[in-house]
PDB file of C-alpha atoms and ligand atoms in Angstrom:
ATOM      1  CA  UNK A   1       0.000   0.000   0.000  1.00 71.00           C
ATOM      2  CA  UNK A   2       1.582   3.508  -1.022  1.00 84.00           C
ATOM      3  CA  UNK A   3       0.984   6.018   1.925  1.00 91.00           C
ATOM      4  CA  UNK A   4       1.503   9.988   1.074  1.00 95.00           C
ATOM      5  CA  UNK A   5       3.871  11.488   2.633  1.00 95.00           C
ATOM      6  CA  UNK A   6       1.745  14.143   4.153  1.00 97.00           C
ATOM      7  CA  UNK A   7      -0.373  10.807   5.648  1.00 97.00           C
ATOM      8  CA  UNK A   8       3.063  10.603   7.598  1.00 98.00           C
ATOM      9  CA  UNK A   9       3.570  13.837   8.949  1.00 98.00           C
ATOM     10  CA  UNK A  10       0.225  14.142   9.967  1.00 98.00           C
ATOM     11  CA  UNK A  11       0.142  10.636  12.189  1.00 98.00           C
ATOM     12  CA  UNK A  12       3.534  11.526  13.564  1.00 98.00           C
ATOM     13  CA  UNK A  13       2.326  14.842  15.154  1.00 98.00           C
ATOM     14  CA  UNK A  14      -0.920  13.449  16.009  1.00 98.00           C
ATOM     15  CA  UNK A  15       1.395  11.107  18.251  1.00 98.00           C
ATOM     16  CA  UNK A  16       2.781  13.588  19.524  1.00 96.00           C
ATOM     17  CA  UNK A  17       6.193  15.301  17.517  1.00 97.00           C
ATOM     18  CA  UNK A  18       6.843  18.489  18.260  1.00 94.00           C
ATOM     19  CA  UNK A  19       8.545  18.462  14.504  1.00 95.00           C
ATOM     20  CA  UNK A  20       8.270  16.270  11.533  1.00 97.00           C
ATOM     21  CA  UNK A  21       9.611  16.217   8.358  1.00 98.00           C
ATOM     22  CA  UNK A  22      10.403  13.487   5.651  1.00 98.00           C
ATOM     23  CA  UNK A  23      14.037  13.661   4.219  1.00 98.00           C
ATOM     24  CA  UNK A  24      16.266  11.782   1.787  1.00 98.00           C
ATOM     25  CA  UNK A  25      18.810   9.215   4.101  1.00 97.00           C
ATOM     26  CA  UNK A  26      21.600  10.866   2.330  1.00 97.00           C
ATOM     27  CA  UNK A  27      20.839  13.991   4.696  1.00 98.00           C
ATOM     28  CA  UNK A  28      21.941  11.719   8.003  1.00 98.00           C
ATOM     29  CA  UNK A  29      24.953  12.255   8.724  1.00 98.00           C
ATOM     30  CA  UNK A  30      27.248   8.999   9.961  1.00 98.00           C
ATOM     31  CA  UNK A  31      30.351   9.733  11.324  1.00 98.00           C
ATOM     32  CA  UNK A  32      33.119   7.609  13.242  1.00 98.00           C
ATOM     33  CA  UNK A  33      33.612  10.531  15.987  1.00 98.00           C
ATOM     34  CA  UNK A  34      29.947  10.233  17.217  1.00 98.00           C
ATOM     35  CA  UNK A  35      31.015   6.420  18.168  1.00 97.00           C
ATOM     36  CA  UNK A  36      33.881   7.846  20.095  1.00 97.00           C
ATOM     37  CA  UNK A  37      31.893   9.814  22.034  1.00 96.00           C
ATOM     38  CA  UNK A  38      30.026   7.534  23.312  1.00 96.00           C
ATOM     39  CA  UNK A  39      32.653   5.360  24.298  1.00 96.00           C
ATOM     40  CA  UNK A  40      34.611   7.779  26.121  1.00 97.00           C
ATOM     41  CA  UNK A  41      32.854  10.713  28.148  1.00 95.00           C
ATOM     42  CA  UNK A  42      29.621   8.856  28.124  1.00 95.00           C
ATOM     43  CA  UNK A  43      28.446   6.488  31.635  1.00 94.00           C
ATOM     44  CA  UNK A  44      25.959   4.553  29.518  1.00 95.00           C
ATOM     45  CA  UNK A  45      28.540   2.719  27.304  1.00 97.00           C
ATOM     46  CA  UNK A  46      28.744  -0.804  27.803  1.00 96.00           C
ATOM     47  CA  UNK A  47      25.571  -0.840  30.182  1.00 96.00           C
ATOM     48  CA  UNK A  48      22.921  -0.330  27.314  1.00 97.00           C
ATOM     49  CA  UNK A  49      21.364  -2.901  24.962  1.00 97.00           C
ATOM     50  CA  UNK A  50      20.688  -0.322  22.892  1.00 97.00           C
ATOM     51  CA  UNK A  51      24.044   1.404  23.390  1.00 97.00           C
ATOM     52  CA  UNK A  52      27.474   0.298  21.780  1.00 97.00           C
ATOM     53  CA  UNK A  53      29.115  -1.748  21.739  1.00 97.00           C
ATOM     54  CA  UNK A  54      26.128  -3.730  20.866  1.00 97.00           C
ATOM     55  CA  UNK A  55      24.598  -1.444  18.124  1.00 98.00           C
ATOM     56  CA  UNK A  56      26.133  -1.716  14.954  1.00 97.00           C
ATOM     57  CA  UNK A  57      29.634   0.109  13.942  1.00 97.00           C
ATOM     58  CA  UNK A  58      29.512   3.273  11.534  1.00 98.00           C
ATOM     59  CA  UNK A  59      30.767   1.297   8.607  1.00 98.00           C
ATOM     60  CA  UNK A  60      27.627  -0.871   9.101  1.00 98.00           C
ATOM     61  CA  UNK A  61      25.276   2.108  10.024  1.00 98.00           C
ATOM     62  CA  UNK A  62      26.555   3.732   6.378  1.00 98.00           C
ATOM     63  CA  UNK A  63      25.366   0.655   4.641  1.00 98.00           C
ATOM     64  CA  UNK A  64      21.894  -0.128   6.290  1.00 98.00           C
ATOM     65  CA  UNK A  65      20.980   4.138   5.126  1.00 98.00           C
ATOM     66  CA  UNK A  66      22.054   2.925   1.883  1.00 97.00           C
ATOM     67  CA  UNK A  67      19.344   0.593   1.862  1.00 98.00           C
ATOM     68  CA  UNK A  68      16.458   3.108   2.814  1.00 97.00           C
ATOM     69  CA  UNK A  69      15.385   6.032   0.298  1.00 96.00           C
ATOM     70  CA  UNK A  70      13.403   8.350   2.984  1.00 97.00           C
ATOM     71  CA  UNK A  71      13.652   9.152   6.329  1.00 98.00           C
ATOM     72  CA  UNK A  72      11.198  10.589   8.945  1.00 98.00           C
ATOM     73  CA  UNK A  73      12.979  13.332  11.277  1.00 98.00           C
ATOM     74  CA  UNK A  74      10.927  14.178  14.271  1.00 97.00           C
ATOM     75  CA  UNK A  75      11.615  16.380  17.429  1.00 96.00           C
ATOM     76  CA  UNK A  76       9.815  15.613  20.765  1.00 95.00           C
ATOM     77  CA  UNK A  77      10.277  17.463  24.364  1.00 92.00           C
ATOM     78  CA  UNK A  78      12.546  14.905  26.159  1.00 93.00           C
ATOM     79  CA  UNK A  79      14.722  11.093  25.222  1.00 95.00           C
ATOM     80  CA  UNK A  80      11.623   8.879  26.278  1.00 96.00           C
ATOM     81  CA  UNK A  81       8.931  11.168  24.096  1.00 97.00           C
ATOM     82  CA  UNK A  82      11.294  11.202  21.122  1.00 97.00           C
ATOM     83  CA  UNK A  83      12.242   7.737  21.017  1.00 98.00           C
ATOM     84  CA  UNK A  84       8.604   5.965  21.705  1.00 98.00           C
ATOM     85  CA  UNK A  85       7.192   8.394  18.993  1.00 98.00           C
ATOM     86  CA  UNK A  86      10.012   6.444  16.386  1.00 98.00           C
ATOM     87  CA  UNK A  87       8.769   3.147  17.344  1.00 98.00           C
ATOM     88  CA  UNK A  88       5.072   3.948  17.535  1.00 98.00           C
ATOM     89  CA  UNK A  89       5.568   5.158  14.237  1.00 98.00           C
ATOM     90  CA  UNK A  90       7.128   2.168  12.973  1.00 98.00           C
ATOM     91  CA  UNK A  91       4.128   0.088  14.545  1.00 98.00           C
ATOM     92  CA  UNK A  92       1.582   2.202  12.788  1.00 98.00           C
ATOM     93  CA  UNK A  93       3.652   2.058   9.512  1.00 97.00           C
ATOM     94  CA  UNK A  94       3.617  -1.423   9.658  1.00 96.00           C
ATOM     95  CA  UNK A  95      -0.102  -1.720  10.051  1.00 96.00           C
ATOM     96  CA  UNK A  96       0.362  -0.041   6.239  1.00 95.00           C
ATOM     97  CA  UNK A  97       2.373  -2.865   5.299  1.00 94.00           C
ATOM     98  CA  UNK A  98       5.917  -1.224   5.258  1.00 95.00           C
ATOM     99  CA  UNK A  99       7.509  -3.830   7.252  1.00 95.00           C
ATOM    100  CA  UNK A 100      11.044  -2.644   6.261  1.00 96.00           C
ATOM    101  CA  UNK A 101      10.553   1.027   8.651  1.00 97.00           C
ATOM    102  CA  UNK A 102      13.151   1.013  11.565  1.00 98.00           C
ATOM    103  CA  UNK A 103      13.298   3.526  14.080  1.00 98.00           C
ATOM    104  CA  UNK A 104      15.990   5.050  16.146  1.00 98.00           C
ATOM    105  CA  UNK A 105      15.431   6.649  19.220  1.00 97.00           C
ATOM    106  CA  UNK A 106      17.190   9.392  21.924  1.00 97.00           C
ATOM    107  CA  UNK A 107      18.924   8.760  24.471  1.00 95.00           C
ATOM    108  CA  UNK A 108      19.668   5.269  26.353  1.00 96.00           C
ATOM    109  CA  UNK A 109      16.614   2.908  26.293  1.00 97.00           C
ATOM    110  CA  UNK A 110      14.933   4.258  29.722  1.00 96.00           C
ATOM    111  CA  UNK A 111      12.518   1.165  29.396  1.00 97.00           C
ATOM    112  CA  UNK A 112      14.101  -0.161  32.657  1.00 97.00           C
ATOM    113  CA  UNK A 113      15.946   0.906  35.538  1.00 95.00           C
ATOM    114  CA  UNK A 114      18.680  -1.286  35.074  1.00 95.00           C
ATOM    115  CA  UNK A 115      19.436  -2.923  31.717  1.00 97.00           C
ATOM    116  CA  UNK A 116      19.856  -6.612  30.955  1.00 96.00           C
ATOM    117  CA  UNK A 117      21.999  -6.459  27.580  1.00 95.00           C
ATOM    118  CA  UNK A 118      21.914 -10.503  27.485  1.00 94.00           C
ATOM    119  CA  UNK A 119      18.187 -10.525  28.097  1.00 96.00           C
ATOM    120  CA  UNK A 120      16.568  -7.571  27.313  1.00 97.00           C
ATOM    121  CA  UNK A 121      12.935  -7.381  29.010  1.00 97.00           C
ATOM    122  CA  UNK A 122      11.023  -5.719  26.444  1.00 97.00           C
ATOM    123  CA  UNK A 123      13.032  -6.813  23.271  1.00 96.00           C
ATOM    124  CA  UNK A 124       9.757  -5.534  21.139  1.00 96.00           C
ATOM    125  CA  UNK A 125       9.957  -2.185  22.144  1.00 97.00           C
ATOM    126  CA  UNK A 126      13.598  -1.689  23.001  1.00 98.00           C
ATOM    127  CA  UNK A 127      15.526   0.443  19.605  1.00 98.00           C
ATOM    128  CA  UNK A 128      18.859   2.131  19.827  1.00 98.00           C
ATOM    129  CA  UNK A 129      18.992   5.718  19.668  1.00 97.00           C
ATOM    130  CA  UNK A 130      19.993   7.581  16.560  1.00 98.00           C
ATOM    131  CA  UNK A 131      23.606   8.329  18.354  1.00 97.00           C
ATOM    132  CA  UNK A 132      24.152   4.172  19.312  1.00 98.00           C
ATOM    133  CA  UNK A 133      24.058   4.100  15.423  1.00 98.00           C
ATOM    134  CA  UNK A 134      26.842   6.818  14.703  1.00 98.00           C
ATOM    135  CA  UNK A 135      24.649   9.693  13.731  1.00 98.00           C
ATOM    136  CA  UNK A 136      25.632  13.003  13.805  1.00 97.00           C
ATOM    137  CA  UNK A 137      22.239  14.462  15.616  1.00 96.00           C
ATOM    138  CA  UNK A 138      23.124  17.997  15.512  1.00 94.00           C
ATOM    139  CA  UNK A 139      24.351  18.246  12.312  1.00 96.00           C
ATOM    140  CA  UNK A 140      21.613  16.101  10.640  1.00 97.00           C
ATOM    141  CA  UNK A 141      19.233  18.262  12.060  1.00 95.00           C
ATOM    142  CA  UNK A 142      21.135  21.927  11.001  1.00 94.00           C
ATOM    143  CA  UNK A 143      21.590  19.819   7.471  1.00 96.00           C
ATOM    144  CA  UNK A 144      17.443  19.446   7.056  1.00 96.00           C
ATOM    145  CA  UNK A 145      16.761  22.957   9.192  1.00 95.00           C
ATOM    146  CA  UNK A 146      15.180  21.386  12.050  1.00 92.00           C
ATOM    147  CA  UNK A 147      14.883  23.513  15.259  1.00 86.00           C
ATOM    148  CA  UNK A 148      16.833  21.678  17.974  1.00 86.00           C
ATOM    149  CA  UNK A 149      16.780  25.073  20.254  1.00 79.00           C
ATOM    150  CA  UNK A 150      12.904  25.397  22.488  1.00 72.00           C
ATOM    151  CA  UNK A 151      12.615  28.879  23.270  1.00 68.00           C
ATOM    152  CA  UNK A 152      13.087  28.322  26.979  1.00 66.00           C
ATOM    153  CA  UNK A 153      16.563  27.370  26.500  1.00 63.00           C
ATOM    154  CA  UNK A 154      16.062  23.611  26.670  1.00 73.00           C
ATOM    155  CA  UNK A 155      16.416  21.270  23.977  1.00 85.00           C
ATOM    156  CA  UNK A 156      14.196  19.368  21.711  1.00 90.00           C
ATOM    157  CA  UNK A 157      15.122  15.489  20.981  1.00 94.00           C
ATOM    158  CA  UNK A 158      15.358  14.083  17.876  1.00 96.00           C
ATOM    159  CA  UNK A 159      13.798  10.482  16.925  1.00 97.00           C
ATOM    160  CA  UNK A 160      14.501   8.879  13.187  1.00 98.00           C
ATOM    161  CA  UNK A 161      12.006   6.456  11.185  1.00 98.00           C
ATOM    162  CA  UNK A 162      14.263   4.720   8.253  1.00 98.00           C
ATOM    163  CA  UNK A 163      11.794   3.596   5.645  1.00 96.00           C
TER     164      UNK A 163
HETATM  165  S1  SF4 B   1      14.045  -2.909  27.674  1.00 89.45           S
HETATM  166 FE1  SF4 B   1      15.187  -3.020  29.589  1.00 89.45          FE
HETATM  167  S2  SF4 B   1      16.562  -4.758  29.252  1.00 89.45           S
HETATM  168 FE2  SF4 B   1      15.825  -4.148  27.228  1.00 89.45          FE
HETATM  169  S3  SF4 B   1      17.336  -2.686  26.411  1.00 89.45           S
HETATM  170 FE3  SF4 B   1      15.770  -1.495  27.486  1.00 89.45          FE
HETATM  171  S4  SF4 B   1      16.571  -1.239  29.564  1.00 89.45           S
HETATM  172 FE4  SF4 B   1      17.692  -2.928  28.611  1.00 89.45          FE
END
């Protein structure tokens, strides 16, 4: 089933994004550094499921955009909004038959309050976050002129839907 892309925009803000806008995947920006980062300066590396080291590397990350033509960029108010907005998305595009949507989230998975990488609890609902996977968040979102900055200083997440 073909679904507009305004269908899209519409059902992500009626879920809730703050922003929403469909963009080609060669606007996301993969870079090794944004891996580094979260290996060194960050406390949730290694303690995650859906933090490295058990998301994939860049070089894996740059092939897997290759394999999706569009891309939905949403903002939300904080890490949980943002990244259950990408996965309800993905549920409700798969109710339209695009089985191939995959969403990445913000932030650690905050499903839990302590994570169980070898046996994650809710392994339905549990996506790594659009940083896990290498991606430059800022920059993607300068790149496609997405507001990161709320006008009371705090800042909007950012969610992805590959699909
Ligand atoms: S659902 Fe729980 S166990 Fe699974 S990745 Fe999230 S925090 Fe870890």
């Amino acid at each position: 089933m073909k679904i507009k892309d305004e269908e899209i925009i519409t059902k992500a803000k009626e879920l809730g994004a703050i922003h929403a806008k469909i963009v080609p995947s060669e606007s996301i920006i993969v870079s090794h550094w944004v891996r580094l980062k979260c290996q060194y300066g960050c406390n949730d590396y290694g303690k995650w499921k859906t933090c490295p080291p058990y998301t994939p590397d860049t070089d894996t990350m740059k092939k897997v955009l290759k394999e999706y033509r569009k891309v939905l960029l949403m903002t939300a108010h904080n890490h949980t909004e943002a990244s259950k907005l990408a996965v309800d998305m993905m549920f409700w595009l798969y109710s339209k038959g695009l089985f191939k949507a995959f969403p990445l989230g913000s932030g650690r998975c905050r499903l839990c309050d302590e994570c169980t990488p070898e046996d994650c609890k809710h392994p339905e609902l549990a996506y790594p976050s659009m940083e896990a996977c290498s991606i430059d968040v800022f920059g993607t979102a300068q790149t496609n002129k997405i507001p990161l900055q709320h006008k009371n200083h705090y800042l909007h997440m950012c969610a992805v839907l590959l699909y």
